[in-house]
Coordinates of N, CA and C in Angstrom, one line a residue:
M1 N -7.4 -1.3 8.1 CA -6.3 -2.1 7.4 C -5.3 -2.5 8.4
G2 N -5.5 -2.4 9.7 CA -4.5 -2.8 10.6 C -3.4 -1.8 11.0
I3 N -3.6 -0.6 10.5 CA -2.6 0.4 10.9 C -2.9 0.9 12.3
T4 N -1.9 0.8 13.2 CA -2.1 1.1 14.6 C -1.2 2.2 15.0
S5 N -1.7 3.2 15.7 CA -0.9 4.3 16.2 C -1.5 4.8 17.5
P6 N -0.8 5.3 18.4 CA -1.4 5.9 19.6 C -2.2 7.1 19.3
Y7 N -2.0 7.7 18.1 CA -2.7 8.9 17.7 C -3.8 8.6 16.6
P8 N -5.1 8.7 17.0 CA -6.2 8.4 16.1 C -6.1 9.2 14.8
R9 N -5.7 10.5 14.9 CA -5.7 11.3 13.6 C -4.6 10.7 12.6
E10 N -3.5 10.3 13.2 CA -2.5 9.7 12.3 C -3.0 8.4 11.6
N11 N -3.8 7.7 12.4 CA -4.3 6.4 11.8 C -5.2 6.8 10.6
I12 N -6.0 7.8 10.7 CA -7.0 8.2 9.7 C -6.2 8.7 8.5
I13 N -5.2 9.6 8.7 CA -4.4 10.1 7.6 C -3.7 9.0 6.8
A14 N -3.0 8.1 7.6 CA -2.2 7.0 6.9 C -3.2 6.1 6.2
G15 N -4.3 5.8 6.8 CA -5.3 4.9 6.2 C -5.9 5.5 4.9
N16 N -6.2 6.8 4.9 CA -6.7 7.4 3.7 C -5.7 7.5 2.6
Y17 N -4.4 7.7 3.0 CA -3.3 7.8 2.0 C -3.2 6.5 1.3
I18 N -3.1 5.4 2.1 CA -2.9 4.1 1.5 C -4.1 3.6 0.7
L19 N -5.3 4.0 1.2 CA -6.5 3.6 0.5 C -6.6 4.3 -0.9
A20 N -6.2 5.6 -0.9 CA -6.2 6.4 -2.2 C -5.2 5.8 -3.1
D21 N -4.0 5.5 -2.6 CA -2.9 5.0 -3.4 C -3.3 3.6 -4.0
T22 N -4.0 2.8 -3.1 CA -4.4 1.5 -3.6 C -5.4 1.6 -4.7
Q23 N -6.4 2.5 -4.5 CA -7.4 2.7 -5.5 C -6.9 3.2 -6.8
A24 N -5.9 4.1 -6.8 CA -5.2 4.6 -8.0 C -4.5 3.4 -8.7
F25 N -3.8 2.6 -7.9 CA -3.1 1.5 -8.4 C -4.0 0.5 -9.1
L26 N -5.1 0.2 -8.4 CA -6.0 -0.8 -9.0 C -6.7 -0.3 -10.3
S27 N -6.9 1.1 -10.3 CA -7.4 1.7 -11.5 C -6.5 1.5 -12.7
K28 N -5.2 1.7 -12.5 CA -4.2 1.5 -13.5 C -4.1 0.0 -13.9
R29 N -4.3 -0.9 -12.9 CA -4.2 -2.3 -13.1 C -5.4 -2.8 -14.0
H30 N -6.5 -2.1 -13.8 CA -7.7 -2.5 -14.6 C -7.4 -2.2 -16.1
R31 N -6.6 -1.2 -16.4 CA -6.3 -0.8 -17.8 C -5.1 -1.6 -18.4
Q32 N -4.2 -2.1 -17.5 CA -3.1 -2.8 -18.0 C -3.0 -4.2 -17.2
Q33 N -3.1 -5.2 -18.0 CA -3.3 -6.6 -17.4 C -2.0 -7.1 -16.9
N34 N -0.8 -6.5 -17.2 CA 0.4 -7.1 -16.8 C 0.9 -6.6 -15.4
K35 N 0.0 -5.9 -14.7 CA 0.4 -5.4 -13.4 C -0.1 -6.4 -12.3
E36 N 0.6 -6.4 -11.3 CA 0.2 -7.3 -10.1 C 0.4 -6.5 -8.8
I37 N -0.4 -6.8 -7.8 CA -0.2 -6.1 -6.6 C -0.2 -7.2 -5.5
L38 N 0.8 -6.9 -4.6 CA 0.9 -7.8 -3.4 C 0.9 -6.9 -2.2
I39 N -0.1 -7.2 -1.4 CA -0.2 -6.4 -0.1 C 0.1 -7.4 1.0
R40 N 1.1 -7.1 1.8 CA 1.5 -7.9 2.9 C 1.2 -7.2 4.2
H41 N 0.6 -7.9 5.1 CA 0.3 -7.3 6.4 C 1.3 -8.0 7.4
S42 N 2.1 -7.1 8.0 CA 3.1 -7.7 9.0 C 2.8 -7.1 10.4
P43 N 1.9 -7.7 11.2 CA 1.6 -7.1 12.5 C 2.8 -7.3 13.4
G44 N 3.1 -6.4 14.2 CA 4.2 -6.5 15.1 C 4.7 -5.1 15.6
M45 N 4.7 -4.8 16.8 CA 5.1 -3.5 17.4 C 4.2 -2.4 16.8
G46 N 3.0 -2.7 16.5 CA 2.1 -1.7 16.0 C 2.4 -1.2 14.6
E47 N 3.0 -2.0 13.8 CA 3.4 -1.5 12.5 C 2.8 -2.4 11.4
C48 N 2.5 -1.8 10.2 CA 2.1 -2.5 9.1 C 2.9 -2.2 7.9
F49 N 3.2 -3.1 7.1 CA 4.0 -2.9 5.9 C 3.1 -3.3 4.7
F50 N 3.0 -2.4 3.7 CA 2.3 -2.6 2.5 C 3.3 -2.6 1.4
V51 N 3.3 -3.7 0.6 CA 4.3 -3.8 -0.5 C 3.6 -3.9 -1.8
F52 N 3.8 -2.9 -2.6 CA 3.2 -2.8 -3.9 C 4.3 -3.2 -4.9
K53 N 4.1 -4.3 -5.7 CA 5.0 -4.7 -6.7 C 4.4 -4.7 -8.1
Y54 N 4.9 -4.0 -9.0 CA 4.4 -3.9 -10.3 C 5.5 -3.6 -11.3
S55 N 5.2 -3.9 -12.5 CA 6.3 -3.7 -13.6 C 5.9 -2.5 -14.4
I56 N 6.9 -1.7 -14.7 CA 6.8 -0.5 -15.5 C 8.0 -0.6 -16.5
N57 N 7.6 -0.6 -17.8 CA 8.7 -0.7 -18.9 C 9.6 -1.8 -18.6
R58 N 9.1 -3.0 -18.3 CA 9.9 -4.2 -18.2 C 10.8 -4.1 -17.0
K59 N 10.6 -3.2 -16.1 CA 11.4 -3.1 -14.9 C 10.5 -3.3 -13.6
N60 N 11.0 -4.0 -12.7 CA 10.3 -4.2 -11.4 C 10.6 -3.1 -10.5
K61 N 9.5 -2.5 -10.0 CA 9.7 -1.4 -9.0 C 8.9 -1.7 -7.8
K62 N 9.5 -1.5 -6.6 CA 8.8 -1.8 -5.4 C 8.7 -0.5 -4.6
I63 N 7.5 -0.3 -4.1 CA 7.3 0.9 -3.2 C 6.9 0.4 -1.8
F64 N 7.6 0.9 -0.8 CA 7.3 0.5 0.5 C 6.7 1.6 1.3
I65 N 5.5 1.4 1.8 CA 4.8 2.4 2.6 C 4.8 1.9 4.0
R66 N 5.2 2.7 5.0 CA 5.2 2.2 6.4 C 4.2 3.0 7.1
G67 N 3.2 2.3 7.6 CA 2.2 2.9 8.5 C 2.6 2.8 9.9
L68 N 2.6 4.0 10.6 CA 3.0 4.0 12.0 C 1.8 3.8 12.9

């Protein structure tokens, strides 16, 4: 997913965490049609930013996960 780190083990842990979180989110999205997901990849200085935007109870909530 473009997560870069000088430490391969951290890459695997961060990648698995984001993958599991994305799968859980998409599973919820499958049940509720009013959810949307935006994943933005910002390469630069070896960092990636994943932005998940979805609505819960008519409120917008943003979760920022930073992969090192």
